Coordinates of C-alpha atoms and ligand atoms in Angstrom, one line a residue:
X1 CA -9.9 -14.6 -2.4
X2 CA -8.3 -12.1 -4.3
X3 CA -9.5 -8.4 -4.9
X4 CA -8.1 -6.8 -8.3
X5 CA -7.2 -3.2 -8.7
X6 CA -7.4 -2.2 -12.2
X7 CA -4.2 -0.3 -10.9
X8 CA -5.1 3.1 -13.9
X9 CA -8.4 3.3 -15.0
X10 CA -7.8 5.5 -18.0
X11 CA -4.2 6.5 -19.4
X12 CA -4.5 10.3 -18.3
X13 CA -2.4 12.3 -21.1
X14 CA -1.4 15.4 -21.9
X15 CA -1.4 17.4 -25.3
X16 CA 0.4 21.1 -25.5
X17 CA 0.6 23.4 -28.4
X18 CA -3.4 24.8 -28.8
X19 CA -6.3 23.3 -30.6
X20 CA -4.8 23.0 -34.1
X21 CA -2.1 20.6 -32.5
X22 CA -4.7 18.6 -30.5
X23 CA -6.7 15.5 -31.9
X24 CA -9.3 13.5 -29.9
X25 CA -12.7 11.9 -30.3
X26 CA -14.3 14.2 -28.9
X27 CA -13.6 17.9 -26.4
X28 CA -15.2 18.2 -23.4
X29 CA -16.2 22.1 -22.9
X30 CA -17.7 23.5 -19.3
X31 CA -20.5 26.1 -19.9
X32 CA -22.3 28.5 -17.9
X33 CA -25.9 29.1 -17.6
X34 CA -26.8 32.1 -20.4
X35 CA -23.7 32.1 -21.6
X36 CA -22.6 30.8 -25.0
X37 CA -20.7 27.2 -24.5
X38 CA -18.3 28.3 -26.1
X39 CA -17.2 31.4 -23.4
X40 CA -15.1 29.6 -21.5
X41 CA -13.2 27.8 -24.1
X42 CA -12.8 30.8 -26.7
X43 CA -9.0 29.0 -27.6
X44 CA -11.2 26.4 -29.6
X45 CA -13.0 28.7 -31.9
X46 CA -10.3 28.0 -34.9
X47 CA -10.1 24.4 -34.2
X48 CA -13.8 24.1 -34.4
X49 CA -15.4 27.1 -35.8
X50 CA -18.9 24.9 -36.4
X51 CA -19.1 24.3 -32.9
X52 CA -19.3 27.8 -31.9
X53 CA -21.8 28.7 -34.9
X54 CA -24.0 25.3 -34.6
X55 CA -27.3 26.6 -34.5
X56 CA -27.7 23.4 -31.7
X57 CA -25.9 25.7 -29.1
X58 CA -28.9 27.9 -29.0
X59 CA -30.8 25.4 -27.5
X60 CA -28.3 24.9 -24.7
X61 CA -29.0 26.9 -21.5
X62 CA -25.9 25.5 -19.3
X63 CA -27.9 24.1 -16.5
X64 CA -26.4 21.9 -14.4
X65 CA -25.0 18.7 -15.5
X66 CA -27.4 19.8 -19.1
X67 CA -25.2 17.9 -21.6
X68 CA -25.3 18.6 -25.5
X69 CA -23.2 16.8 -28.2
X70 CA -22.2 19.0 -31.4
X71 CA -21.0 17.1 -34.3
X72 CA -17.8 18.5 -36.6
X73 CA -16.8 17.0 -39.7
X74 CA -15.9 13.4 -39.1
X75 CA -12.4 14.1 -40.5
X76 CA -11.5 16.7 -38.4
X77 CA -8.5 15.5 -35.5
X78 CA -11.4 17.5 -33.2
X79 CA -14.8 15.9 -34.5
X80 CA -16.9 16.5 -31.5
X81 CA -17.5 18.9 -28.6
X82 CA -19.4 17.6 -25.7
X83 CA -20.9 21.2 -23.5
X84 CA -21.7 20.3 -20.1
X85 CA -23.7 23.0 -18.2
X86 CA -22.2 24.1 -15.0
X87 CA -25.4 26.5 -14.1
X88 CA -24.9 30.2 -13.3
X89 CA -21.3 31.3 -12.7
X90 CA -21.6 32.9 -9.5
X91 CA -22.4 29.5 -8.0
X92 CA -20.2 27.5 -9.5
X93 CA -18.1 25.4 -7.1
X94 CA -15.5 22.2 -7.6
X95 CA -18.3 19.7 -7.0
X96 CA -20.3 20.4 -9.9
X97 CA -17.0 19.9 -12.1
X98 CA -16.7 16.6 -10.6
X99 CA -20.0 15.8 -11.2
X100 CA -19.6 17.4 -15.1
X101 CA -16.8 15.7 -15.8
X102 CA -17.9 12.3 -14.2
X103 CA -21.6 12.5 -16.3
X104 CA -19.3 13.3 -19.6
X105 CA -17.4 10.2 -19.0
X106 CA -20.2 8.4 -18.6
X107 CA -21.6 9.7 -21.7
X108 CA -18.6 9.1 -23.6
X109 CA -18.4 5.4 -22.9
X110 CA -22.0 4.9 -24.1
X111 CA -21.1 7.2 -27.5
X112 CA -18.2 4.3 -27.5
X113 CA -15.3 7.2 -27.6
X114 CA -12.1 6.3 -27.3
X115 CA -10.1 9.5 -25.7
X116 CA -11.5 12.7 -24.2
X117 CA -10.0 15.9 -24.3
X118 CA -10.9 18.6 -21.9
X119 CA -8.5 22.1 -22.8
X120 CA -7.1 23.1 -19.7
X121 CA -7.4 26.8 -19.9
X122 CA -11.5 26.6 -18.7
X123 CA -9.9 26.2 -15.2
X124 CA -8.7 29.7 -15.0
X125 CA -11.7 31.3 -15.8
X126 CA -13.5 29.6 -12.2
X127 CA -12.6 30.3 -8.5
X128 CA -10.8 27.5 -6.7
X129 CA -7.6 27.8 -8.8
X130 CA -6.6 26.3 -11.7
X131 CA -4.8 23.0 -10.3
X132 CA -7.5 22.2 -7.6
X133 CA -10.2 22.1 -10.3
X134 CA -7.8 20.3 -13.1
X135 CA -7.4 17.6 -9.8
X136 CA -11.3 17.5 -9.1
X137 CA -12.2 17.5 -12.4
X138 CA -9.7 14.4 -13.4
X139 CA -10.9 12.5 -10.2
X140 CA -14.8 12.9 -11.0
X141 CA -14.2 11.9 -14.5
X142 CA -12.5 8.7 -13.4
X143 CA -14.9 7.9 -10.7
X144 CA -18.0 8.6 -12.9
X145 CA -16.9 4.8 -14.9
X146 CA -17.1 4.0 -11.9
X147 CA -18.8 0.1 -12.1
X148 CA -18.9 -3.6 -9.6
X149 CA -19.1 -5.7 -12.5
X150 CA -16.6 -8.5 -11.3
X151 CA -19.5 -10.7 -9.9
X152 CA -21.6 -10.9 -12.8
X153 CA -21.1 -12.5 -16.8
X154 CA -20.2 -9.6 -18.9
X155 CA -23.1 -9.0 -21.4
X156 CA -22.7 -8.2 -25.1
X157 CA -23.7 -4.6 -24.8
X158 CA -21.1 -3.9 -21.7
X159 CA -19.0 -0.9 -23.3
X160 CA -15.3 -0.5 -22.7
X161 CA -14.5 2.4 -20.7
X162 CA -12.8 5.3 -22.9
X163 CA -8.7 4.6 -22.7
X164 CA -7.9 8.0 -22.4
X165 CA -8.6 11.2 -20.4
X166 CA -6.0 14.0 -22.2
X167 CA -5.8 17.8 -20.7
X168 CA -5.2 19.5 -23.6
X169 CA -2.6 23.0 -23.0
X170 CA -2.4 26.5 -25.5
X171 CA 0.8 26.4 -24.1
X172 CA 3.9 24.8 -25.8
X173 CA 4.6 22.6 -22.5
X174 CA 2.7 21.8 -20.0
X175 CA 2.4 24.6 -16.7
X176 CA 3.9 24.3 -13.8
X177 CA 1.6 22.2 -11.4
X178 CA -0.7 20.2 -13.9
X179 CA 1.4 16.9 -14.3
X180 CA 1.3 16.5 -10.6
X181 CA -2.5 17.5 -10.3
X182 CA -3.8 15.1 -12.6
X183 CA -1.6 12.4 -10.7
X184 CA -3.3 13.6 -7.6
X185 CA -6.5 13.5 -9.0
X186 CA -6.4 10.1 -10.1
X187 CA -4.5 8.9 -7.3
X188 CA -7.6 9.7 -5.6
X189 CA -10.2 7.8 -7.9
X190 CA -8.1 5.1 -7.8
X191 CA -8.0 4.8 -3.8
X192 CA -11.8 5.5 -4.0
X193 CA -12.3 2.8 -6.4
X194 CA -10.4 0.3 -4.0
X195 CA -12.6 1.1 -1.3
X196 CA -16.0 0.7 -3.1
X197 CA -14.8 -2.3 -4.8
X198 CA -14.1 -3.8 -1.1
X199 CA -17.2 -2.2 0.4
X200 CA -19.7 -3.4 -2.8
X201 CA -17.5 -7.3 -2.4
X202 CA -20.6 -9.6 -0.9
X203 CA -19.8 -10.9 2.6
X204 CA -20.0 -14.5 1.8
X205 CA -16.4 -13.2 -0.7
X206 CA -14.9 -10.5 1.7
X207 CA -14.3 -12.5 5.2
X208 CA -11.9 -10.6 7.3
X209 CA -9.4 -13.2 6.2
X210 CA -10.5 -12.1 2.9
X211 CA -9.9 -8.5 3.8
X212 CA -6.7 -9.2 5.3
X213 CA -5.3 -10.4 1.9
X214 CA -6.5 -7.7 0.1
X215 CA -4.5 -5.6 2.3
X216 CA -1.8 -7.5 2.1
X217 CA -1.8 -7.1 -1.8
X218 CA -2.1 -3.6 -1.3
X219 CA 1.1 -3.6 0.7
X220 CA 2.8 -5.9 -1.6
X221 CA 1.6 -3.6 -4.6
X222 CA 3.7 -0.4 -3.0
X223 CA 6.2 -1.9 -0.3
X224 CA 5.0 -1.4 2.0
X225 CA 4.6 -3.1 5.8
X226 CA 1.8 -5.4 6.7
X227 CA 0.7 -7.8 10.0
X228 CA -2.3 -9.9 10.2
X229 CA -3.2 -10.9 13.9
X230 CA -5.4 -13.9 13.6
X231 CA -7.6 -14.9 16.4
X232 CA -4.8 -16.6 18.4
X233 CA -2.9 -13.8 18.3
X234 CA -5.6 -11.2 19.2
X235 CA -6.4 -13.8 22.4
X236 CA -2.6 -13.7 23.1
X237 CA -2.8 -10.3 22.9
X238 CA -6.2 -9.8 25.0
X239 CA -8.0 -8.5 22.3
X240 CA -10.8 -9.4 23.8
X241 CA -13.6 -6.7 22.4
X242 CA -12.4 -7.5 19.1
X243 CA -12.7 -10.9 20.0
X244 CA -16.0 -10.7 21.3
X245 CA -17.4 -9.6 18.1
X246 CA -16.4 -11.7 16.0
X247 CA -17.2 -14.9 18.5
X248 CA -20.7 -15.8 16.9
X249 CA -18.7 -16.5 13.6
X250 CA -17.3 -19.4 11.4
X251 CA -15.3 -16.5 10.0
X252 CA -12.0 -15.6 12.4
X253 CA -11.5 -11.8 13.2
X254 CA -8.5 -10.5 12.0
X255 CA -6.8 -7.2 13.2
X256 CA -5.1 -5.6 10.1
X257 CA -1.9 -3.4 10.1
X258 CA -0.5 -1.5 7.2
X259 CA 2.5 0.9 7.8
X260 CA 3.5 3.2 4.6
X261 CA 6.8 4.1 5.9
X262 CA 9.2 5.7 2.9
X263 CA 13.0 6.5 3.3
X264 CA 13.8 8.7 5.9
X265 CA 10.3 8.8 7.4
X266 CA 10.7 5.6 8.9
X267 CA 11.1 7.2 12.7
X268 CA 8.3 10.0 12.5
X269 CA 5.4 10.3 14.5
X270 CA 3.0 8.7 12.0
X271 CA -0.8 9.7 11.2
X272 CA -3.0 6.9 12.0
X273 CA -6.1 5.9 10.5
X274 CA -8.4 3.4 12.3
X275 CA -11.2 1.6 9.9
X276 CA -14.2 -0.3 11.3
X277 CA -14.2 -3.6 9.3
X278 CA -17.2 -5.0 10.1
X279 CA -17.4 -8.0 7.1
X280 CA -20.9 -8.0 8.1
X281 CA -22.9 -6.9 11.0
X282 CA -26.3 -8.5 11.2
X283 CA -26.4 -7.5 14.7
X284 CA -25.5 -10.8 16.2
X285 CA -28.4 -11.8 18.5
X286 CA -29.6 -8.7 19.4
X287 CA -30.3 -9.2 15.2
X288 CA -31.4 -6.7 13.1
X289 CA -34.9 -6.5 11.1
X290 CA -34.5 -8.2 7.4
X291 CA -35.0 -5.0 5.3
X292 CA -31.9 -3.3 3.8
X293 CA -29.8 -6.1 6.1
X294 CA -27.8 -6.2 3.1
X295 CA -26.4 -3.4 3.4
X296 CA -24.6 -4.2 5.8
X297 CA -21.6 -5.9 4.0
X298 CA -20.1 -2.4 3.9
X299 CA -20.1 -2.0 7.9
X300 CA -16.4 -2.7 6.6
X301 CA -16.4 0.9 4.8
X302 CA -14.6 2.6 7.4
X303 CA -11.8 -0.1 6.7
X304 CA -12.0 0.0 3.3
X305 CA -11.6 4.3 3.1
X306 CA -8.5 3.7 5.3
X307 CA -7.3 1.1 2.5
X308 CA -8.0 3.5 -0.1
X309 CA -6.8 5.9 1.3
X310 CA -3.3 4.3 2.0
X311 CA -3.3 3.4 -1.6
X312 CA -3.1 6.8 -2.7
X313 CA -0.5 7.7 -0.3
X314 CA 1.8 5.2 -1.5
X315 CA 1.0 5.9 -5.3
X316 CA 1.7 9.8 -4.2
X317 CA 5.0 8.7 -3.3
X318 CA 4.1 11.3 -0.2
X319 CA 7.2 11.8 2.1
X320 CA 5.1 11.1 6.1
X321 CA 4.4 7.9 7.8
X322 CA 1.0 6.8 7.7
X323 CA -0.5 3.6 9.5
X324 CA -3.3 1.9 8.8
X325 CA -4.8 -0.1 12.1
X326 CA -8.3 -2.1 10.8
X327 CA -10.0 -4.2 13.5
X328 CA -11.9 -6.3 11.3
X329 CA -15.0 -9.3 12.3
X330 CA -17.8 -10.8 11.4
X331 CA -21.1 -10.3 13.8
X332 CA -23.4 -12.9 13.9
X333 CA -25.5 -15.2 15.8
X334 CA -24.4 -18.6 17.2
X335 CA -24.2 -20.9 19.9
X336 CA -20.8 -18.9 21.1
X337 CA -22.1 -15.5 20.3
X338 CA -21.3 -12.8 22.7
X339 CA -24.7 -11.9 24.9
X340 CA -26.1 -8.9 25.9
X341 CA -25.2 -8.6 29.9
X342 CA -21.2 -10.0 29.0
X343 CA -18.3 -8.5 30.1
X344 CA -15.1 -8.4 28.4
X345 CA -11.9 -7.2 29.4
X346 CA -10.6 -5.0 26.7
X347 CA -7.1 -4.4 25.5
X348 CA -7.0 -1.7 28.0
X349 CA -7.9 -3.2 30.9
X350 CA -10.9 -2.0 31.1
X351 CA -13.9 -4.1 31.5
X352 CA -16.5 -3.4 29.0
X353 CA -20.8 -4.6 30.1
X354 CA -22.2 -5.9 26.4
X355 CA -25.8 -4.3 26.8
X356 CA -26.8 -4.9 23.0
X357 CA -24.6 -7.1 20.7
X358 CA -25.7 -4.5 17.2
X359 CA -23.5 -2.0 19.2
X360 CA -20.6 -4.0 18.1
X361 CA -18.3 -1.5 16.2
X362 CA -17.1 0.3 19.1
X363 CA -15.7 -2.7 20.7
X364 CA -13.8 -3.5 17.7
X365 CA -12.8 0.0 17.6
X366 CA -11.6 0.4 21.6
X367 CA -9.2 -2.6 21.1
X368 CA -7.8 -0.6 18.1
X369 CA -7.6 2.3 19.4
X370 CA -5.4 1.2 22.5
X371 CA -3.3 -1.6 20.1
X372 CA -2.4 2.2 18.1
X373 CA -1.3 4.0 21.3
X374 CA 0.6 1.0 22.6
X375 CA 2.8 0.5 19.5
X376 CA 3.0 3.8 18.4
X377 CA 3.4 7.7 19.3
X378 CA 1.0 9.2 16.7
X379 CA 0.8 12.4 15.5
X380 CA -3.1 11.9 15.0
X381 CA -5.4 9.2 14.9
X382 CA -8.4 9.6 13.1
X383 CA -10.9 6.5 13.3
X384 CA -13.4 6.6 10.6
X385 CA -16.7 4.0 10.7
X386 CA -19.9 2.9 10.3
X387 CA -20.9 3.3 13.6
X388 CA -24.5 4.5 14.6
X389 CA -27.6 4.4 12.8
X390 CA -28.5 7.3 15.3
X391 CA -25.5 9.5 13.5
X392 CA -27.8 8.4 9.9
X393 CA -31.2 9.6 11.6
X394 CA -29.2 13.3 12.5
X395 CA -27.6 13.9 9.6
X396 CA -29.2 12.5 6.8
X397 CA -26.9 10.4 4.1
X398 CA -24.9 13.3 2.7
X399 CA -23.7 14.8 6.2
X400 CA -20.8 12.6 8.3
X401 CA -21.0 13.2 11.7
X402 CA -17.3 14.9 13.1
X403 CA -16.2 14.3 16.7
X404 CA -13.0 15.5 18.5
X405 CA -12.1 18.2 21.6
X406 CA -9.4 19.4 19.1
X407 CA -11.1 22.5 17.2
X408 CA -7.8 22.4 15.1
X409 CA -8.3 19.0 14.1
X410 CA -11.9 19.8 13.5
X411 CA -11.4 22.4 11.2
X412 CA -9.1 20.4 9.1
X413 CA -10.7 17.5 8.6
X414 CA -13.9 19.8 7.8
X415 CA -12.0 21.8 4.9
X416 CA -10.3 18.7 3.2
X417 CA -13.5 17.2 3.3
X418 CA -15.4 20.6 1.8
X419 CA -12.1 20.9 -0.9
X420 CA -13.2 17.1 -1.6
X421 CA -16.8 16.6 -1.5
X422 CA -17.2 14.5 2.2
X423 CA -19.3 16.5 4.1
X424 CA -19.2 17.1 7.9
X425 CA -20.9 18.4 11.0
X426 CA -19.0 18.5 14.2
X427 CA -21.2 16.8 16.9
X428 CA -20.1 17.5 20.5
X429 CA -18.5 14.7 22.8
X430 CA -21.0 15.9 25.4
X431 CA -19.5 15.3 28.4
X432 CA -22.5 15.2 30.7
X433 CA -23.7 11.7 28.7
X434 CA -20.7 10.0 30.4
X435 CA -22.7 9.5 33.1
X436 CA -24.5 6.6 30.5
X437 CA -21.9 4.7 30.2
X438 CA -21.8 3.6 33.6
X439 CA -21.7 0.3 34.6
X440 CA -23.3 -1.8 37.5
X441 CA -20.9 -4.7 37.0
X442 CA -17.8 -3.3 34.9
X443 CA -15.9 -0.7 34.7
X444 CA -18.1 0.7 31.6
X445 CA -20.5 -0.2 30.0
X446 CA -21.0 0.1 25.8
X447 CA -23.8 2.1 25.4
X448 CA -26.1 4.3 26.4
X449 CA -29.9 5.4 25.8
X450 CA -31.3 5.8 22.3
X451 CA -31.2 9.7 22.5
X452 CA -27.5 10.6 21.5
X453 CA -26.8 7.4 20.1
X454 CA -23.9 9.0 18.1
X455 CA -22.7 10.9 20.6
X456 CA -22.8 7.9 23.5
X457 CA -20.6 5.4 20.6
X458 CA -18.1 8.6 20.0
X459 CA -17.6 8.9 23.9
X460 CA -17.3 5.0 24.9
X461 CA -14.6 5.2 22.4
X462 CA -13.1 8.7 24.1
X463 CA -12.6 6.6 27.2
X464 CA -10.0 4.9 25.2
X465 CA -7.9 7.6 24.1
X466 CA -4.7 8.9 26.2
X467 CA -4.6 11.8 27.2
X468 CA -2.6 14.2 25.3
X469 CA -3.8 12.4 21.8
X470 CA -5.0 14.3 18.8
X471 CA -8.0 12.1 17.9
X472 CA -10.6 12.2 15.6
X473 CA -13.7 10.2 14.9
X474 CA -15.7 10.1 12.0
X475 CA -19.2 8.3 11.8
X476 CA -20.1 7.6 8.3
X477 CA -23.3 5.3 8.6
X478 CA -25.8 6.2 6.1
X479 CA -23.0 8.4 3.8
X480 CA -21.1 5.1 2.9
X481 CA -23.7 3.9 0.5
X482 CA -25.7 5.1 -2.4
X483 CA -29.3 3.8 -2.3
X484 CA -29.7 6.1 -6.0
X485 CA -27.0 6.7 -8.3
X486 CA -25.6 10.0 -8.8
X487 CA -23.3 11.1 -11.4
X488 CA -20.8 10.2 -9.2
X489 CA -21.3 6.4 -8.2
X490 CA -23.7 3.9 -9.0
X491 CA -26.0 2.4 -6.4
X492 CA -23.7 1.2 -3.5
X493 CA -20.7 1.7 -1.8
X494 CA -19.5 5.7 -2.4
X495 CA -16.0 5.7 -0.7
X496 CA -17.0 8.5 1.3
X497 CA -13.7 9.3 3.9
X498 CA -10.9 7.9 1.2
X499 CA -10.3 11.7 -0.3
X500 CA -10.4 12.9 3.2
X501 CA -7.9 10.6 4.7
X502 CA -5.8 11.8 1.6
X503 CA -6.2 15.5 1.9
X504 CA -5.1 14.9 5.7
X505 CA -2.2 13.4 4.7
X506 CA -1.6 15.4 1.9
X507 CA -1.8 18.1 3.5
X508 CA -0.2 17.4 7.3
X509 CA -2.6 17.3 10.5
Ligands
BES601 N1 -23.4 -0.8 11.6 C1 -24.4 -0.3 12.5 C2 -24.7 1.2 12.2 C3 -25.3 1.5 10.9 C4 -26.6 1.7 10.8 C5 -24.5 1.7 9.8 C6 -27.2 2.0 9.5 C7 -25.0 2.1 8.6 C8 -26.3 2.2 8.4 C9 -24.0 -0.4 13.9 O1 -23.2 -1.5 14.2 C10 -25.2 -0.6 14.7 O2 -25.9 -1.5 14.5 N2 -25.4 0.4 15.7 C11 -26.6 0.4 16.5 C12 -26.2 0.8 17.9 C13 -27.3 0.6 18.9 C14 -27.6 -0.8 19.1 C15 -26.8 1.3 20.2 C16 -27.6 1.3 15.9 O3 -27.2 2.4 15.4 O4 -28.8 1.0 15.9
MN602 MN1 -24.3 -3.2 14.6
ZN603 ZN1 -22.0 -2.3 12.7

């Protein structure tokens, strides 16, 4: 099995000198609520001095995502300008320029346009500075043609996405800081893209094994490092959470390692993510009810944000090690299933009581966890996964739940994800709850009562972190998938975490 990157989703381009020098299909233009469409863009008023008289603009209030389409002359080099309504000023943040620019895109592959072209200088006139909303702006446009369209015929009236997104400059080159935004930004979609395309892949397609090559491409795709332990190798290794998860399967486990390591980073302490890759989780024999069941082909979405995000890195060229460590199986029911009431001796030593096989991702997680601290001194390890449908029931599906005793790992991992659009709450690691983890027969036990749920799976995996470690866990169950489309993403897998992962990186920890 092979998973495809469309490595560029749209040429992004660049065109300097002012409007009369620009030519495109059609100019995307950012307007405020009660404002004229044109305000923000007064640069284009020689270029397309119909736009700004069109009697149409009158009837365009700026509300958010409110789109209008304003016809020129068809022979003009700019023939059309697209306003998209951003709502009242005062409350206009990045989110709703990704969310513009990803509905314009949209918009402009039904109108069949070629090329878009959104003048730059409407940047300056918002908080957030200029670069940051150029980056946001390029990444929502991307991920708004967003589609999964691999698995099904193409049909006659399928459009081609537009071929080019251009940021169009007054100036005669183009500023400091804009090439290397826009190259940020749609690093970023790109990495997103990779993730939903694994998480939306059916589960009967993306086995672990499956998963494992896909990361594998991606290694081979940027040079970089990548190790495959099958389930020999994991039993050799005493793997045997993992191991225990992925026993009630035709389909082996796999534990997946991807090291981006460029020149002269190859001895730092590297960042490491940690990806649930649950294939599919139908809860093994403890099985879970039939309705939305499904959905459960992306209990790999931790994994695949990790994959994403790695993506970007290397396409960012960025100068820090960062390793990706992806325990990655299949839960199901069989014959050889693991059973509530076994106990497993984890990579740590540590003997772990089964209570309920659906609390599987932890144990896939604990053996990761240790297999990172054993092989590496990390400068942070951030695990990111589906984990608890209790963290859902808190939080809702636009809220991930944020644990970690590090408030300055807290706080960063909550403002990349505001910068980016991945929400967080920080939910505590209530010590006290320990107490439910105890075991009559092991040394712990997997889980504890209903009440907490989120916070009990964030503490079993706690008691397999060394002391001293900056750790982070991220519980993204119910933000991982869209049940309605938004401008955004189609129904499906989101990518929530990939831009996070990146902006920690990015950014240092
Ligand atoms: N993958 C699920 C969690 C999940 C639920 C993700 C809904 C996305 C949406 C996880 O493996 C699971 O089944 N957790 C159980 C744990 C329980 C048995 C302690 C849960 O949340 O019910
Ligand atoms: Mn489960
Ligand atoms: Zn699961």
């Amino acid at each position: 099995m092979s998973v495809n990157v469309k490595e560029r989703l749209v040429d992004i381009r660049f065109q300097t000198g002012g409007p009369a020098a620009w030519k495109a299909p059609v100019m995307l233009v950012f307007a405020c609520k009660g404002e004229n469409p044109a305000d923000n863009c007064p640069e284009i008023a020689d270029a397309a001095p119909w736009f700004t008289i069109a009697p149409g603009v009158r009837d365009f209030s700026g509300d958010k995502l409110e789109q209008a389409l304003f016809h020129g002359h068809p022979d003009l080099a700019l023939p059309r300008v697209l306003a998209l309504g951003l709502g009242p000023r005062e409350s206009v943040t990045p989110d709703i320029f990704r969310r513009a620019a990803a509905a314009a895109l949209a918009r402009c592959r039904t109108l069949g346009l070629e090329g878009v072209l959104l003048p730059a200088g409407q940047f300056a006139r918002f908080p957030g500075g200029p670069t940051r909303l150029a980056e946001e702006t390029v990444c929502g446009a991307l991920l708004g043609l967003y589609r999964f369209t691999r698995l099904r015929t193409p049909k006659e009236d399928d459009k081609p996405d537009p071929r080019r997104l251009t940021l169009g400059f007054t100036e005669n080159s183009v500023p400091d800081g804009f090439h290397a935004a826009a190259r940020r930004g749609e690093h970023a979609a790109v990495g997103v893209a990779l993730a939903r395309d694994l998480a939306n892949t059916p589960p009967n397609i993306l086995t672990p094994a499956a998963l494992g090559e896909a990361a594998e491409e991606l290694a081979r795709r940027h040079g970089m490092a990548c190790t495959l332990l099958d389930r020999a190798a994991l039993a050799e290794l005493g793997c045997n959470a993992l191991l225990a998860v992925g026993r009630g399967s035709a389909r082996e486990p796999r534990l997946i390692v991807v090291e981006y390591a460029p020149r002269g980073h190859e001895e730092d302490k590297p960042l490491i993510f940690i990806g649930k890759g649950l294939t599919f989780d139908s809860g093994g024999i403890c099985i879970k009810p039939p309705q939305n069941m499904h959905t459960m082909k992306s209990d790999m979405a931790g994994a695949a944000a990790v994959l994403g995000a790695l993506e970007a890195v290397a396409l960012d060229d960025l100068p820090r090690r960062v390793i990706a460590v992806l325990p990655c199986a299949e839960n199901m029911p069989d014959g050889d299933a693991m059973r509530p009431g076994d106990v497993v001796t984890s990579l740590a030593g540590k003997t772990v009581e089964i209570l309920n096989t659906d609390a599987e991702g932890r144990l896939a997680l604990c053996d990761a966890l240790t297999y990172a601290q054993r092989n590496w001194t990390p400068a942070a390890v951030v695990d990111i996964a589906t984990l608890t449908g209790a963290c859902a029931v808190a939080l809702g599906q636009e809220v991930a739940g944020l644990f970690t005793d590090d408030d300055a790992l807290a706080e960063r991992i909550a403002a990349a994800g505001r910068v980016v659009g991945d929400n967080y709450w920080r939910l505590p690691l209530w010590e006290p709850y320990q107490e439910h983890l105890k075991s009559e027969v092991a040394d712990i036990s997997h889980m504890g009562p209903r009440e907490g749920g989120a916070i009990n799976a964030a503490l079993f995996l706690k008691n397999f972190v060394e002391p001293g470690v900056r750790w982070a866990h991220l519980d993204i169950a119910g933000t991982d998938w869209a049940f309605k489309k938004t401008p955004l993403s189609p129904v499906g897998a989101v990518g929530f975490g990939v831009r996070t992962l990146i902006e920690l990186a990015r950014g240092g920890v």
